[in-house]
Amino acid sequence: MTGPAADTEATTAAAPSLGRKVGSAAKWSLINTVVMRLGNFATGIILARFFLGPEAWGVYGIAQTVLLVLLSANELGVSLAIVRWEGDPRRFAPTVLTLSAASSCLLYAVLFAVAPAVAGVLGSPEASGVLRVMCLCVVLDGLSQVPAGFLTREFAQGRRMAVDGLNFVLSTAVTLLLAVQGWGAMSFAWGSVVGNVAALIGCCLAAPGTLKFGWDREQARALLRFGLPLAGASMLALGVVNVDTMVVGSALDPLALGFYVLAFNISGWPVRIISEAARRVSFAGFSRLADSPQALAAGFSRALGVVMAGTVPICVLLAALAAPVVELVYGERWLPAARALPWLMALGLVRIGCELAYDCLVAIGRRRSLIGVQGLWLIILIPVLVIGARTGGIVGVAQGHVLVAGAVVVPVFLLALAKGGIRLGTVARACAWPLLGGAVMAAVVLLLDRYLGDSVLALLATGAGGTLCYVLCVLPGRALLKG
């Protein structure tokens, strides 16, 4: 049978298959992310309590910021073609690997030469050596992009969990061993390098035969036309997330930078756990739905609803109980970090929605819109953060972040989504129940905290009571989250 009826039957048969793949991959990705982040969380507590002070965290924060910015564009955006392009990716994968490896090596060579100047400008001259070691991960990441892309394309998040587990175990062991011996921030650098070597080997074993170099001039041109706008948008996006660390490092003292880095890392817990798990499957899933506006809108709405429902309670708890949580987990000397945490938790919630919207816009080919949104965000953000740092310290920086994100970036992202066929009403319905539940939960948590106090048992009771109220508020919207 041919014609529209046959196409409809084929689409109907394919949809459940895609749904099962995405669902299974999302579950594995969530398990992977939760396990890895809990492990990193425990490691961070040990390091902050016993081995590293705020100054060492500040140096690490500077090095991590530079590394993340470089990783945003080290492979020129071409690796996403492994996930997005139709046909057999093994045809163009060798060219992707050559471009990715060459650009990563060149980027690291430049960084190695200018590391002292970069560290000085960012207010941490002692970070130069840490930068040179940690940014070896740029080269290792460039080599692993192709095998990792195959795992993402195939929704093979079970194998990806094994790779990430190997990375975590080795990097954590090296970091702790060196920290005990007094290596300071350099322990993070060598731990990251060892972990990335393990990840590269693991990706090659999980996706055999994908680490092959090759070159095709026509493929390279097409890949660069596809990837460079995405690399530009990605670099702008990472600049938005990390420019605050640069501002704090250059405008304030190393102690303030250490407190801010810790607060920002805490605010990233829900972003990393929920958003990272979602983003490992969202781009591949949205790409499969890109040709059907109705299916894309429904898929985005459901994904946003699930992500918001899982993130809001974590953000509310960490914002409302910032001081007791920081003191309980990290110790009294880290309490100054708690002043910025409530604002950064609000920023984390906004970031999660924006990152999902980013993946959706990439999947439907609206790369120019992304560059415009990210560029506008960064241009407005820098002066606001500088003013915030000079007037309010790390709290002023966090407040400036929230102001720009809420007043400028969210409306612009909503406009870009509307042009892609996802209207404001769709987004509002996805967020309505989680945000209502979050408001009720915040009121309950603050009330219980006032009367029960800050002991461990009181915090557990406060968190349980607030979470129960949140679940009751979100239950009426559960139908939207299924599927």
XYZ file of C-alpha atoms in Angstrom:
483
model
C 0.000 0.000 0.000
C 1.311 3.462 -0.895
C 0.099 7.030 -0.490
C -1.007 9.113 2.498
C -2.585 6.173 4.325
C 0.655 4.214 4.221
C 2.631 7.254 5.412
C 0.218 7.706 8.315
C 0.565 4.065 9.333
C 4.353 4.302 9.123
C 4.388 7.447 11.237
C 2.075 5.869 13.805
C 4.278 2.795 14.028
C 7.453 4.861 14.282
C 6.176 7.158 17.032
C 5.872 4.501 19.764
C 9.278 3.121 18.787
C 10.860 6.572 19.126
C 8.956 7.134 22.357
C 10.304 3.908 23.832
C 13.850 4.768 22.800
C 13.650 8.268 24.250
C 11.969 7.023 27.420
C 14.546 4.304 28.004
C 17.432 6.671 27.229
C 15.986 9.332 29.529
C 15.739 6.865 32.412
C 19.325 5.717 31.972
C 20.492 9.294 31.553
C 18.720 10.389 34.728
C 20.152 7.472 36.730
C 23.598 8.215 35.333
C 23.397 11.913 36.131
C 22.019 11.440 39.641
C 24.672 8.867 40.547
C 27.525 10.943 39.098
C 26.346 14.187 40.670
C 25.815 12.639 44.068
C 29.336 11.289 43.839
C 30.708 14.698 42.851
C 28.673 16.280 45.631
C 30.182 13.965 48.241
C 33.675 14.554 46.855
C 33.172 18.312 46.987
C 32.095 18.140 50.625
C 35.218 16.173 51.592
C 37.501 18.578 49.727
C 35.843 21.742 51.068
C 35.680 20.541 54.665
C 39.148 19.032 55.042
C 41.589 19.946 52.282
C 40.747 23.057 50.231
C 39.901 26.575 51.367
C 37.997 29.332 49.509
C 41.164 30.576 47.759
C 41.817 27.159 46.190
C 38.169 26.932 45.119
C 38.546 30.332 43.478
C 41.550 29.190 41.437
C 39.678 26.047 40.446
C 36.641 28.148 39.496
C 38.721 30.298 37.137
C 40.310 27.264 35.460
C 36.953 25.494 35.163
C 35.380 28.600 33.631
C 38.038 28.909 30.932
C 37.829 25.173 30.214
C 34.050 25.248 29.787
C 34.217 28.207 27.410
C 36.820 26.411 25.291
C 34.819 23.177 25.307
C 31.782 25.033 23.992
C 33.396 25.448 20.589
C 36.527 23.308 20.476
C 35.022 20.992 17.809
C 33.517 23.882 15.764
C 30.002 22.502 16.284
C 30.481 19.797 13.646
C 30.021 16.873 16.059
C 26.285 17.590 16.306
C 25.984 16.425 12.699
C 26.564 12.881 13.999
C 23.253 13.198 15.875
C 21.278 15.475 13.565
C 22.115 14.540 9.963
C 20.131 11.868 8.159
C 21.718 8.774 6.630
C 24.650 6.691 7.786
C 26.910 8.914 9.946
C 29.892 6.646 9.302
C 30.173 8.256 5.857
C 31.158 11.648 7.246
C 32.358 10.704 10.765
C 36.078 10.562 9.776
C 35.902 14.138 8.489
C 34.116 15.220 11.667
C 36.866 13.640 13.777
C 39.646 15.324 11.787
C 38.022 18.752 12.096
C 37.292 18.259 15.785
C 40.781 17.026 16.678
C 42.594 19.681 14.642
C 40.586 22.601 16.026
C 40.919 21.297 19.609
C 44.703 20.969 19.351
C 45.002 24.463 17.877
C 42.818 25.915 20.612
C 44.894 24.267 23.326
C 48.145 25.536 21.791
C 46.811 29.100 21.900
C 45.592 28.659 25.484
C 48.969 27.273 26.576
C 50.714 30.360 25.202
C 48.365 32.937 26.716
C 47.568 31.161 30.028
C 49.591 33.596 32.225
C 47.914 36.608 30.650
C 44.426 35.079 30.955
C 44.979 34.163 34.612
C 46.252 37.669 35.361
C 43.300 39.398 33.721
C 40.897 37.191 35.677
C 42.539 38.132 38.968
C 44.215 34.762 39.703
C 47.827 34.765 38.412
C 48.436 31.513 40.298
C 45.854 29.784 38.058
C 48.199 29.771 35.052
C 49.659 26.301 35.667
C 46.262 24.865 36.553
C 44.886 26.242 33.284
C 47.606 24.620 31.212
C 47.010 21.206 32.773
C 43.206 21.257 33.007
C 42.740 22.456 29.443
C 44.387 19.302 28.128
C 40.805 18.107 28.432
C 40.032 20.243 25.375
C 42.112 17.924 23.175
C 40.744 14.773 24.801
C 37.184 16.048 24.391
C 37.774 16.801 20.721
C 38.881 13.211 20.134
C 35.890 11.734 21.982
C 33.199 13.765 20.215
C 32.560 11.290 17.403
C 32.194 8.079 19.476
C 30.155 10.003 22.066
C 27.951 11.351 19.261
C 27.209 7.812 18.075
C 26.111 6.860 21.596
C 23.770 9.860 21.708
C 22.366 9.180 18.240
C 21.590 5.575 19.190
C 20.085 6.613 22.580
C 22.700 4.289 24.150
C 22.666 5.955 27.543
C 23.265 2.654 29.345
C 26.688 2.374 27.727
C 27.241 6.083 28.341
C 26.655 5.516 32.056
C 29.426 2.918 32.130
C 31.798 5.380 30.441
C 30.904 8.194 32.837
C 31.273 5.859 35.794
C 34.824 4.999 34.767
C 35.580 8.710 34.305
C 34.212 9.542 37.750
C 35.999 6.797 39.664
C 39.436 7.555 38.229
C 39.140 11.362 38.290
C 37.861 11.355 41.877
C 40.560 8.989 43.079
C 43.336 11.107 41.541
C 41.827 14.373 42.809
C 41.483 13.140 46.390
C 44.940 11.550 46.392
C 46.623 14.761 45.215
C 44.519 16.966 47.513
C 45.579 14.913 50.538
C 49.194 15.468 49.498
C 48.676 19.241 49.383
C 48.430 19.898 45.634
C 45.567 22.383 46.073
C 43.678 23.386 42.927
C 46.120 21.402 40.767
C 44.541 18.218 42.140
C 41.338 19.105 40.232
C 43.324 19.639 37.040
C 45.117 16.281 36.988
C 41.976 14.494 38.157
C 40.071 15.954 35.198
C 42.766 14.919 32.731
C 42.894 11.321 33.991
C 39.089 11.106 33.943
C 38.895 12.398 30.373
C 41.510 9.902 29.197
C 39.377 7.143 30.698
C 36.239 8.592 29.063
C 37.925 8.655 25.646
C 38.955 5.026 25.943
C 35.502 4.066 27.226
C 33.675 5.844 24.374
C 35.874 4.090 21.811
C 35.075 0.706 23.380
C 31.339 1.497 23.625
C 31.165 2.679 19.996
C 33.807 0.551 18.235
C 35.167 1.575 14.866
C 34.191 5.247 15.189
C 37.617 6.731 15.992
C 38.823 6.911 12.388
C 40.389 9.959 10.772
C 39.582 10.935 7.213
C 39.015 13.916 4.965
C 36.476 14.902 2.354
C 36.561 18.525 1.209
C 32.880 18.743 0.305
C 31.837 17.123 3.561
C 34.095 19.503 5.477
C 32.472 22.537 3.856
C 28.987 21.262 4.605
C 29.957 20.406 8.177
C 31.424 23.849 8.811
C 28.338 25.550 7.348
C 26.256 23.462 9.743
C 28.512 23.628 12.785
C 30.056 27.106 12.977
C 26.792 28.918 13.821
C 26.118 26.305 16.515
C 29.645 26.685 17.885
C 29.181 30.450 18.024
C 25.862 30.103 19.826
C 27.308 27.520 22.200
C 30.300 29.712 23.039
C 27.975 32.635 23.732
C 25.816 30.387 25.915
C 28.824 29.233 27.951
C 30.020 32.809 28.144
C 26.687 33.771 29.664
C 26.964 31.049 32.308
C 30.608 31.713 33.184
C 31.161 35.440 32.735
C 30.089 35.999 36.341
C 33.103 34.048 37.620
C 35.352 36.229 35.476
C 33.704 39.401 36.781
C 33.955 38.295 40.424
C 37.582 37.229 39.938
C 38.613 40.555 38.431
C 36.434 42.895 40.535
C 36.570 41.237 43.974
C 39.157 39.385 46.071
C 40.062 35.663 45.834
C 38.129 34.907 49.028
C 34.891 36.295 47.560
C 35.552 34.350 44.366
C 35.841 31.115 46.346
C 32.526 31.749 48.116
C 30.823 32.609 44.831
C 32.147 29.517 43.060
C 30.825 27.300 45.839
C 27.400 28.991 45.781
C 27.218 28.714 41.994
C 28.187 25.042 42.151
C 25.419 24.387 44.676
C 22.903 26.208 42.475
C 23.998 23.964 39.624
C 22.920 20.758 41.385
C 19.384 20.738 39.925
C 20.658 22.060 36.602
C 23.173 19.251 36.325
C 20.946 16.488 37.640
C 17.730 17.291 35.757
C 18.829 19.349 32.778
C 21.916 17.326 31.913
C 19.910 14.108 31.992
C 17.265 15.654 29.734
C 19.699 17.243 27.285
C 21.434 13.958 26.547
C 18.250 12.807 24.823
C 16.330 16.022 24.091
C 18.313 17.129 21.040
C 18.122 13.698 19.411
C 14.413 13.457 20.260
C 13.530 16.951 19.020
C 15.511 16.287 15.837
C 13.276 13.296 15.043
C 10.168 15.505 15.513
C 11.477 18.567 13.689
C 9.434 17.923 10.532
C 6.108 17.823 12.399
C 5.270 21.163 14.101
C 2.413 19.691 16.123
C 4.452 16.739 17.349
C 7.381 19.041 18.137
C 5.182 21.410 20.176
C 3.653 18.511 22.097
C 7.047 16.931 22.719
C 8.576 20.194 23.900
C 5.636 20.915 26.200
C 5.867 17.492 27.819
C 9.649 17.658 28.166
C 9.476 21.145 29.706
C 6.736 20.052 32.102
C 8.722 17.040 33.286
C 11.942 19.037 33.694
C 10.221 21.849 35.600
C 8.290 19.431 37.814
C 11.534 17.749 38.850
C 13.566 20.924 39.276
C 11.276 23.347 41.109
C 11.211 21.545 44.497
C 15.010 21.236 44.598
C 15.429 24.934 43.771
C 12.865 25.977 46.388
C 14.462 23.909 49.156
C 17.996 25.135 48.456
C 16.850 28.765 48.173
C 14.671 28.802 51.298
C 17.154 26.859 53.449
C 20.386 28.265 52.007
C 22.185 29.169 55.233
C 21.440 26.016 57.253
C 22.186 23.772 54.274
C 25.560 25.417 53.568
C 26.551 25.325 57.239
C 25.451 21.721 57.673
C 27.098 20.418 54.517
C 30.263 22.511 54.150
C 30.861 24.043 57.570
C 30.541 27.463 59.166
C 33.450 29.066 57.308
C 31.497 28.772 54.036
C 28.405 30.628 55.316
C 29.087 33.799 53.234
C 28.286 31.711 50.152
C 24.696 31.272 51.381
C 23.886 34.964 50.846
C 24.082 34.601 47.066
C 22.507 31.146 46.877
C 18.749 32.054 46.813
C 19.274 34.314 43.792
C 21.420 31.732 42.032
C 18.748 29.074 42.590
C 16.253 31.311 40.742
C 18.820 31.656 37.965
C 19.252 27.864 37.852
C 15.526 27.401 37.304
C 15.559 29.861 34.401
C 18.646 28.215 32.910
C 16.971 24.824 32.805
C 14.069 26.111 30.735
C 16.372 28.108 28.450
C 18.658 25.135 27.820
C 15.724 22.963 26.769
C 14.510 25.751 24.480
C 18.054 26.003 23.083
C 18.071 22.320 22.117
C 14.666 22.642 20.508
C 15.714 25.659 18.423
C 18.886 23.881 17.305
C 16.855 20.822 16.264
C 14.539 22.879 14.042
C 17.428 24.770 12.464
C 16.888 28.230 13.991
C 20.597 28.798 14.567
C 20.524 32.522 13.792
C 17.861 33.053 16.435
C 20.085 31.331 18.976
C 23.084 33.472 18.169
C 20.919 36.568 18.502
C 19.464 35.491 21.855
C 22.796 34.463 23.359
C 24.597 37.529 22.027
C 21.960 39.869 23.453
C 22.110 38.043 26.789
C 25.888 38.399 27.062
C 26.015 42.036 25.923
C 23.469 43.137 28.516
C 24.768 40.840 31.249
C 28.389 42.002 31.440
C 27.783 45.637 32.505
C 24.980 44.579 34.872
C 27.280 42.071 36.612
C 30.096 44.608 36.896
C 27.738 47.115 38.522
C 26.349 44.392 40.782
C 29.837 43.328 41.910
C 30.853 46.892 42.771
C 27.636 47.701 44.636
C 26.656 44.403 46.271
C 29.556 41.954 46.039
C 28.673 38.368 45.214
C 25.015 39.002 46.113
C 24.873 41.879 43.631
C 26.321 39.637 40.906
C 23.697 36.964 41.575
C 20.890 39.548 41.572
C 22.131 41.001 38.285
C 22.054 37.537 36.733
C 18.414 37.027 37.720
C 17.380 40.501 36.572
C 18.771 40.070 33.058
C 17.524 36.493 32.696
C 13.974 37.241 33.803
C 13.461 40.648 32.216
C 15.265 40.146 28.903
C 16.248 36.576 28.085
C 13.061 34.665 28.911
C 10.838 36.955 26.762
C 13.288 36.727 23.843
C 13.430 32.918 24.066
C 9.613 32.791 24.152
C 9.510 34.902 20.993
C 12.037 32.628 19.247
C 10.023 29.536 20.218
C 6.808 31.143 18.962
C 8.440 31.725 15.576
C 9.349 28.023 15.578
C 5.726 26.992 16.167
C 5.740 26.624 19.964
C 3.379 29.247 21.309
C 3.307 30.995 24.668
C 0.222 29.071 25.779
C 2.019 25.762 25.288
C 4.923 26.899 27.471
C 2.594 28.383 30.109
C 0.588 25.170 30.444
C 3.770 23.151 30.892
C 5.059 25.428 33.682
C 1.801 26.356 35.451
C 1.426 23.498 37.942
C 5.130 23.249 38.897
C 5.371 27.012 39.491
C 2.165 27.066 41.528
C 3.442 24.138 43.584
C 6.780 25.903 44.041
C 5.107 29.038 45.416
C 3.083 27.024 47.932
C 6.127 24.960 48.859
C 8.253 28.073 49.482
C 5.638 29.519 51.846
C 5.356 26.245 53.774
C 9.134 25.750 54.024
C 9.757 29.292 55.299
C 6.965 28.938 57.852
C 8.204 25.561 59.122
C 11.809 26.755 59.228
C 10.768 29.700 61.399
C 9.069 27.504 63.991
C 11.085 24.270 63.852
C 14.615 25.685 63.729
C 17.766 24.553 61.909
C 18.644 21.211 63.500
C 19.137 18.226 61.215
C 15.806 16.674 62.221
C 14.055 20.029 61.810
C 15.514 20.457 58.321
C 14.383 16.962 57.339
C 10.879 17.640 58.669
C 10.748 21.013 56.902
C 11.885 19.510 53.606
C 9.427 16.618 53.868
C 6.511 18.911 54.683
C 7.300 21.276 51.836
C 7.763 18.446 49.351
C 4.441 16.886 50.331
C 2.636 20.179 49.719
C 4.399 20.496 46.351
C 3.354 16.999 45.254
C -0.273 17.691 46.183
C -0.217 20.885 44.122
C 1.356 19.235 41.057
C -0.876 16.137 41.004
C -3.687 17.827 38.985
C -1.229 18.363 36.123
C 0.135 14.811 36.030
C -1.692 13.991 32.783
C 0.512 16.492 30.939
C 3.669 14.785 32.172
C 2.836 11.276 30.999
C 4.171 9.850 27.784
